[in-house]
Coordinates of C-alpha atoms and ligand atoms in Angstrom, one line a residue:
M238 CA -34.4 2.6 -10.7
T239 CA -31.2 4.0 -12.0
G240 CA -29.9 2.2 -15.1
L241 CA -26.8 0.0 -15.1
T242 CA -23.6 1.1 -16.8
L243 CA -21.9 -1.3 -19.2
W244 CA -18.2 -1.2 -19.9
R245 CA -17.6 -3.5 -22.8
N246 CA -15.0 -4.5 -25.4
S247 CA -12.1 -5.1 -23.1
R248 CA -9.7 -7.9 -22.0
L249 CA -10.3 -8.4 -18.3
A250 CA -7.6 -9.5 -15.9
T251 CA -10.2 -10.3 -13.2
L252 CA -7.7 -12.1 -10.9
A253 CA -10.7 -14.2 -9.9
G254 CA -11.4 -17.8 -10.7
D255 CA -8.8 -20.5 -11.6
L256 CA -7.5 -19.3 -15.0
P257 CA -4.2 -17.5 -15.2
W258 CA -4.9 -13.8 -14.5
G259 CA -8.6 -14.7 -14.4
L260 CA -8.4 -13.6 -18.0
V261 CA -11.7 -12.9 -19.8
E262 CA -11.7 -12.1 -23.5
D263 CA -14.3 -9.7 -25.0
G264 CA -15.1 -8.9 -21.4
A265 CA -17.8 -6.7 -20.0
L266 CA -18.3 -5.1 -16.6
L267 CA -21.7 -4.1 -15.5
V268 CA -21.8 -1.5 -12.8
E269 CA -24.7 -0.7 -10.5
R270 CA -24.0 2.3 -8.4
D271 CA -20.7 1.7 -6.6
K272 CA -20.5 -2.1 -7.2
L273 CA -19.9 -4.6 -10.0
A274 CA -23.2 -6.3 -10.8
W275 CA -21.9 -8.7 -13.4
V276 CA -18.5 -9.5 -14.9
G277 CA -17.8 -11.9 -17.9
P278 CA -17.6 -12.3 -21.6
L279 CA -20.2 -10.0 -23.3
T280 CA -21.8 -12.9 -25.1
D281 CA -22.8 -14.4 -21.7
L282 CA -24.5 -11.2 -20.4
P283 CA -28.0 -12.3 -19.3
H284 CA -30.8 -10.6 -21.3
D285 CA -32.6 -9.2 -18.2
L286 CA -29.4 -7.3 -17.2
R287 CA -28.7 -6.2 -20.7
A288 CA -32.2 -4.7 -20.8
R289 CA -31.4 -2.5 -17.7
V290 CA -28.3 -0.9 -19.2
G291 CA -28.6 2.9 -19.2
A292 CA -25.1 4.0 -20.3
E293 CA -22.5 2.2 -22.3
H294 CA -18.7 2.6 -22.7
D295 CA -16.7 1.0 -25.5
L296 CA -13.2 0.3 -24.2
G297 CA -11.8 -0.4 -27.6
G298 CA -10.2 -3.7 -26.6
A299 CA -8.2 -2.2 -23.8
L300 CA -7.0 -4.1 -20.8
V301 CA -8.9 -3.7 -17.5
T302 CA -7.6 -4.7 -14.1
P303 CA -8.9 -4.1 -10.6
G304 CA -8.0 -0.7 -9.2
L305 CA -4.5 -0.8 -7.7
V306 CA -4.0 -0.9 -3.9
D307 CA -0.9 0.7 -2.4
C308 CA -1.1 -0.9 1.0
H309 CA 2.0 0.7 2.7
T310 CA 3.0 4.3 2.4
H311 CA 4.3 7.1 4.6
L312 CA 2.8 9.8 2.4
I313 CA 2.6 12.7 4.9
Y314 CA 5.9 14.3 5.9
G315 CA 7.8 17.6 5.6
G316 CA 11.1 18.1 3.9
Q317 CA 13.2 15.5 2.1
R318 CA 16.4 13.6 2.6
A319 CA 18.5 14.0 -0.6
R320 CA 21.6 14.9 1.5
E321 CA 21.2 11.7 3.4
F322 CA 21.1 9.8 0.2
E323 CA 24.4 11.4 -0.8
L324 CA 25.9 10.4 2.5
R325 CA 24.8 6.8 1.9
L326 CA 26.3 6.8 -1.5
Q327 CA 29.6 7.8 0.1
G328 CA 29.4 4.8 2.4
A329 CA 27.3 5.8 5.5
S330 CA 24.7 3.2 6.3
Y331 CA 21.0 3.8 6.9
E332 CA 21.5 2.6 10.5
E333 CA 24.5 4.8 11.1
I334 CA 22.6 7.9 9.9
A335 CA 19.6 6.9 12.1
R336 CA 21.8 6.4 15.2
A337 CA 23.5 9.8 14.6
G338 CA 20.1 11.4 14.9
G339 CA 19.4 11.8 11.2
G340 CA 17.1 9.5 9.3
I341 CA 13.5 9.4 10.5
R342 CA 14.2 11.9 13.3
S343 CA 15.2 14.6 10.7
T344 CA 11.9 14.1 9.0
V345 CA 10.2 14.4 12.3
V346 CA 11.7 17.8 12.8
A347 CA 10.6 18.9 9.3
T348 CA 7.1 17.5 9.7
R349 CA 6.5 19.2 13.1
A350 CA 7.6 22.5 11.6
A351 CA 5.4 22.2 8.5
S352 CA 1.9 23.8 8.4
N353 CA -1.2 21.7 7.8
E354 CA -1.6 23.3 4.4
D355 CA 1.9 22.5 3.3
L356 CA 1.7 18.9 4.6
F357 CA -1.7 18.5 2.8
A358 CA -0.5 20.0 -0.5
A359 CA 2.6 17.9 -0.6
A360 CA 0.7 14.7 0.3
R361 CA -2.1 15.5 -2.2
A362 CA 0.4 15.9 -5.0
R363 CA 2.0 12.5 -4.1
A364 CA -1.4 10.8 -4.0
L365 CA -2.3 12.2 -7.4
T366 CA 0.9 10.8 -8.8
L367 CA 0.1 7.3 -7.5
M368 CA -3.5 7.7 -8.6
A369 CA -2.5 8.5 -12.2
E370 CA -1.1 5.0 -12.4
G371 CA -4.3 3.3 -11.4
V372 CA -4.3 3.5 -7.6
S373 CA -7.8 3.5 -6.1
T374 CA -7.0 2.5 -2.5
L375 CA -4.1 3.9 -0.5
E376 CA -2.8 3.3 3.0
I377 CA -1.1 6.2 4.8
K378 CA 0.9 5.8 8.0
S379 CA 1.6 8.4 10.6
G380 CA 5.0 8.2 12.2
Y381 CA 6.7 11.5 11.6
G382 CA 4.9 13.4 14.3
L383 CA 5.8 11.3 17.3
N384 CA 3.7 13.3 19.7
L385 CA 0.0 13.4 20.2
H386 CA -0.5 16.7 18.5
D387 CA 1.6 16.0 15.4
E388 CA 0.5 12.3 14.9
G389 CA -3.1 13.5 15.1
R390 CA -2.4 16.3 12.6
C391 CA -0.9 13.9 10.1
L392 CA -3.7 11.4 10.5
S393 CA -6.3 14.1 10.1
I394 CA -4.6 15.2 6.9
A395 CA -4.8 11.6 5.7
R396 CA -8.5 11.6 6.4
R397 CA -8.9 15.0 4.6
L398 CA -7.2 13.5 1.6
G399 CA -9.6 10.7 1.6
A400 CA -12.5 13.1 1.8
E401 CA -11.3 15.4 -1.0
L402 CA -9.8 12.9 -3.5
P403 CA -11.7 10.2 -5.3
L404 CA -10.0 7.2 -3.7
T405 CA -10.1 5.2 -0.5
I406 CA -7.6 6.1 2.2
R407 CA -6.9 3.8 5.1
T408 CA -4.9 5.2 8.0
T409 CA -2.4 3.5 10.2
F410 CA -1.1 4.8 13.5
L411 CA 2.7 4.3 13.5
G412 CA 3.6 6.2 16.7
A413 CA 6.2 3.5 17.4
H414 CA 8.3 4.5 14.4
A415 CA 11.3 6.0 16.1
L416 CA 12.1 7.5 19.5
P417 CA 11.6 11.3 19.5
P418 CA 14.4 13.3 21.0
E419 CA 12.3 14.4 24.0
F420 CA 12.2 10.7 25.1
D421 CA 16.0 10.0 24.6
G422 CA 17.0 7.1 26.8
R423 CA 13.4 6.5 27.8
A424 CA 12.0 4.2 25.1
D425 CA 9.7 2.4 27.5
D426 CA 8.2 5.6 28.6
Y427 CA 7.7 6.6 25.0
I428 CA 5.8 3.3 24.4
D429 CA 3.6 4.1 27.4
A430 CA 2.8 7.4 25.7
V431 CA 2.1 5.8 22.3
C432 CA -0.3 3.4 24.1
A433 CA -2.0 6.3 25.8
W434 CA -2.4 8.3 22.6
M435 CA -3.9 5.4 20.7
P436 CA -7.4 5.5 22.2
Q437 CA -7.5 9.2 21.9
L438 CA -6.7 9.1 18.2
Q439 CA -9.1 6.2 17.7
A440 CA -11.9 8.2 19.4
R441 CA -11.3 10.9 16.8
G442 CA -11.9 8.4 14.1
L443 CA -8.3 8.6 12.9
V444 CA -7.0 5.0 13.1
D445 CA -7.9 2.0 11.0
A446 CA -4.8 0.0 12.0
V447 CA -1.7 0.1 14.2
D448 CA 1.9 -0.5 13.1
A449 CA 5.4 -0.4 14.7
F450 CA 9.0 -0.5 13.6
C451 CA 10.5 -3.6 15.3
E452 CA 14.2 -3.3 14.7
N453 CA 17.5 -2.6 16.4
I454 CA 17.1 1.1 15.4
G455 CA 13.4 0.9 16.2
F456 CA 11.6 -0.8 19.0
S457 CA 12.2 -4.2 20.6
P458 CA 9.9 -7.1 20.4
A459 CA 8.8 -6.6 24.0
Q460 CA 8.0 -2.9 23.3
T461 CA 6.2 -3.9 20.1
R462 CA 4.2 -6.4 22.1
R463 CA 2.9 -3.6 24.4
V464 CA 1.8 -1.6 21.4
F465 CA 0.0 -4.6 20.0
E466 CA -1.7 -5.3 23.3
A467 CA -3.0 -1.8 23.4
A468 CA -4.3 -2.1 19.9
R469 CA -5.9 -5.4 20.7
A470 CA -7.7 -3.9 23.7
L471 CA -9.2 -1.3 21.3
G472 CA -10.1 -3.9 18.7
L473 CA -7.6 -2.4 16.2
P474 CA -5.9 -4.6 13.7
V475 CA -2.1 -4.6 13.6
K476 CA 0.7 -4.6 11.0
L477 CA 4.4 -4.6 11.5
H478 CA 7.6 -3.3 9.9
A479 CA 9.4 -6.6 10.5
E480 CA 12.8 -8.1 9.7
Q481 CA 13.9 -5.2 7.5
L482 CA 17.4 -5.0 8.7
S483 CA 17.7 -8.0 11.0
D484 CA 15.6 -10.9 12.2
Q485 CA 14.0 -9.8 15.5
G486 CA 11.3 -12.4 15.5
G487 CA 8.9 -9.6 14.8
A488 CA 6.9 -11.5 12.2
A489 CA 6.1 -14.3 14.6
L490 CA 5.1 -11.8 17.2
A491 CA 2.8 -10.0 14.8
A492 CA 1.3 -13.4 13.7
E493 CA 0.6 -14.1 17.3
F494 CA -1.6 -11.0 17.3
G495 CA -3.3 -12.1 14.0
A496 CA -1.6 -9.2 12.1
L497 CA -3.0 -8.2 8.8
S498 CA 0.5 -8.0 7.4
C499 CA 4.2 -8.0 8.0
D500 CA 6.1 -5.7 5.8
H501 CA 9.7 -5.6 4.4
L502 CA 10.8 -9.1 5.5
E503 CA 14.2 -9.4 3.8
H504 CA 15.6 -11.0 7.0
L505 CA 12.6 -13.2 7.7
G506 CA 13.5 -16.7 8.8
A507 CA 11.7 -20.0 8.5
A508 CA 9.9 -19.7 11.9
G509 CA 8.5 -16.3 10.9
V510 CA 7.2 -17.7 7.6
R511 CA 5.5 -20.6 9.3
A512 CA 3.9 -18.2 11.9
M513 CA 2.6 -15.9 9.2
S514 CA 1.2 -18.8 7.3
G515 CA -0.6 -20.1 10.3
A516 CA -2.1 -16.7 11.1
G517 CA -3.1 -15.8 7.5
T518 CA -0.8 -12.8 7.7
I519 CA 0.1 -11.1 4.3
A520 CA 3.7 -10.6 3.4
V521 CA 4.1 -7.1 2.1
L522 CA 7.3 -6.8 0.1
L523 CA 8.7 -3.3 -0.6
P524 CA 11.1 -3.4 -3.5
G525 CA 11.5 0.4 -3.5
A526 CA 13.2 0.2 -0.1
Y527 CA 15.2 -2.9 -1.1
Y528 CA 16.5 -0.9 -4.1
F529 CA 17.1 2.5 -2.5
L530 CA 18.9 1.1 0.5
R531 CA 21.0 -1.1 -1.8
E532 CA 19.9 -4.2 0.2
T533 CA 21.3 -7.4 -1.0
K534 CA 19.5 -10.0 1.1
L535 CA 16.4 -11.2 -0.6
P536 CA 13.1 -11.9 1.1
P537 CA 12.5 -15.7 1.4
I538 CA 10.2 -15.9 -1.7
A539 CA 10.4 -19.6 -2.1
Q540 CA 9.5 -20.3 1.5
L541 CA 6.6 -17.8 1.3
R542 CA 5.3 -19.6 -1.7
E543 CA 5.8 -23.0 -0.1
Q544 CA 3.9 -22.0 3.0
R545 CA 1.2 -20.3 0.9
V546 CA 1.7 -16.9 2.5
P547 CA 0.0 -14.3 0.1
I548 CA 2.5 -11.7 -1.2
A549 CA 1.6 -8.1 -1.6
L550 CA 3.7 -5.2 -2.9
A551 CA 3.6 -1.6 -2.0
S552 CA 5.5 1.6 -2.7
D553 CA 6.5 2.3 1.0
H554 CA 6.7 5.8 -0.2
N555 CA 8.8 7.8 2.4
P556 CA 11.6 10.3 2.2
G557 CA 14.3 8.0 3.7
S558 CA 14.1 4.5 2.3
S559 CA 11.8 4.7 -0.7
P560 CA 11.1 8.1 -2.3
G561 CA 9.4 6.6 -5.4
L562 CA 5.8 7.1 -6.3
S563 CA 5.1 4.4 -8.8
L564 CA 3.4 1.0 -8.2
Q565 CA 4.3 0.0 -11.7
L566 CA 8.0 0.4 -10.9
M567 CA 7.4 -1.7 -7.8
I568 CA 5.8 -4.4 -10.0
S569 CA 8.8 -4.3 -12.3
M570 CA 11.4 -4.4 -9.5
A571 CA 9.6 -7.2 -7.7
C572 CA 9.9 -9.3 -10.8
T573 CA 13.6 -8.3 -11.6
F574 CA 14.9 -8.3 -8.0
F575 CA 12.7 -10.9 -6.3
R576 CA 11.7 -13.0 -9.3
L577 CA 8.1 -12.8 -8.6
T578 CA 6.1 -13.8 -11.7
P579 CA 4.3 -10.9 -13.4
E580 CA 1.0 -12.4 -12.2
E581 CA 2.2 -12.6 -8.6
A582 CA 3.3 -9.0 -8.8
V583 CA 0.0 -7.8 -10.1
R584 CA -1.9 -9.8 -7.5
G585 CA 0.4 -8.1 -5.0
V586 CA -0.9 -4.6 -5.9
T587 CA -4.5 -5.7 -6.2
I588 CA -6.1 -8.6 -4.2
N589 CA -3.3 -9.2 -1.8
G590 CA -2.7 -5.5 -1.2
A591 CA -6.4 -5.2 -0.3
R592 CA -6.1 -8.2 2.1
A593 CA -3.1 -6.5 3.7
L594 CA -5.5 -3.7 4.6
G595 CA -8.2 -6.1 5.8
L596 CA -10.4 -5.2 2.8
H597 CA -12.4 -8.0 1.1
D598 CA -14.6 -5.9 -1.1
R599 CA -12.0 -5.1 -3.7
G600 CA -8.9 -6.4 -5.5
T601 CA -10.6 -8.6 -8.1
L602 CA -13.2 -8.0 -10.8
A603 CA -16.2 -10.0 -9.7
A604 CA -19.9 -9.5 -9.1
G605 CA -20.4 -7.9 -5.7
Q606 CA -17.0 -6.2 -5.5
R607 CA -16.6 -2.5 -5.5
A608 CA -16.5 -1.0 -9.0
D609 CA -12.9 0.1 -8.7
F610 CA -11.0 -0.6 -11.9
A611 CA -8.2 0.7 -14.2
V612 CA -8.1 0.8 -18.0
W613 CA -4.7 0.3 -19.6
E614 CA -3.4 0.9 -23.1
L615 CA -1.9 -2.6 -23.0
Q616 CA -2.6 -5.9 -24.7
H617 CA -1.9 -8.3 -21.9
P618 CA -1.5 -7.9 -18.1
N619 CA 2.1 -9.3 -18.2
E620 CA 3.0 -5.9 -19.8
L621 CA 2.3 -4.3 -16.4
A622 CA 5.5 -6.0 -15.3
Y623 CA 7.4 -5.3 -18.5
W624 CA 7.2 -1.6 -19.3
F625 CA 8.6 0.9 -16.8
G626 CA 9.2 4.6 -16.8
H627 CA 6.0 5.5 -18.6
N628 CA 2.4 5.3 -17.7
P629 CA 0.0 3.2 -19.8
C630 CA -3.0 3.9 -17.4
R631 CA -5.7 5.6 -19.4
R632 CA -8.9 5.7 -17.2
V633 CA -9.7 4.9 -13.6
V634 CA -13.2 4.1 -12.2
V635 CA -13.6 4.4 -8.5
A636 CA -16.8 3.2 -6.8
G637 CA -18.5 3.3 -10.2
H638 CA -17.5 6.8 -11.1
E639 CA -14.9 7.7 -13.7
R640 CA -12.2 9.8 -12.2
P641 CA -11.3 13.1 -13.8
P642 CA -9.1 14.2 -15.6
A643 CA -9.5 11.0 -17.6
P644 CA -11.3 11.5 -20.9
Q645 CA -15.1 11.5 -20.5
K646 CA -15.9 10.4 -24.0
T647 CA -17.7 7.0 -24.3
Ligands
NIG711 O1 9.3 1.6 5.8 N1 11.7 1.3 8.3 C1 11.1 2.2 8.8 N2 10.3 3.0 8.2 C2 10.3 3.4 6.8 C3 11.5 4.4 6.5 C4 11.3 5.6 7.2 C5 12.3 6.7 7.0 O2 13.5 6.4 6.7 O3 11.9 7.8 7.0 C6 10.3 2.2 5.9 O4 11.4 1.9 5.2
FE712 FE1 7.4 1.7 5.8

């Protein structure tokens, strides 16, 4: 039998149990293959398990958290939209630019024109940046191809990233992101096409979940419902870009389909909060988009808390509304802008991020969970919300294996 690996001399923010942060002093993690076999204070480690330890790492008192989960990104795209940002700074709105054929559509043109290798290389570099800050699970949406060929190409590149990089990638089919020019004036026909592509992409193993952009400049609730019905018929879980710019009732619709998450939510109303609560749908807040679009309407945090809707945070990395690549900055902004507590924010990028992807095997440090964890040069987990603009992540372990280029010394 292979020996167990012991990681000791750390402060653990397990996010499990009832204590704040699930904090464990003088903590130890025992790893067996890809799983945590035991977690707790070193002094409590049972003798029979201690006897099976083959390798040992002294963490020198460092902080350990679960590996971070970025549950909402649009990582694969061609080009960039710095010029659009300049126009917005001069007064043009995100909606105006979208209606004039810019916005998402301009990224669709650049993505369709890009080679597989260029798309892969750019997305790989972005993923590595997120990973350097402790990300071990990453969701990637399509939505810049908007035809079967290019949506399939982007989702295949996401799968290739998952195969070549040491992290978990979950893919989301976001065909209903925007209306491509070849369907101008025919949004319902485009939704028919999206629903027809879905089983083909699923049959190629490319789809873990289905998303849509339900908005004035996106798709109507009725069109979104058709996308969700197609997903349900295929047994695929759904998520929704909901109430970002206006209250369309998208969250209630998504909840009706048992959505894993509703994302953005600045314009979410009381009925939407109640529906999400009843369905167990996670609220994914995206402070990067709130910041970069200079949004002023806050998501209804107090109501989400009251109705016990779990809150996740994500980077929403994309070239139009959130070009940032730092979950730590998202934690910081969620606290400063949304007044999340540091613990809520960190839960948002761990356990609740995992739940927003339908993953229950990660997000806390507890026996039986995947051995995905990050080691930080920090004293206390509240510092994850405090520092910004530099990276205190020192080591990352994914499925029991330490990820290079982190130091290999024990
Ligand atoms: O999550 N709102 C829709 N989708 C993205 C933005 C896409 C873009 O502008 O390219 C978002 O904010
Ligand atoms: Fe998004």
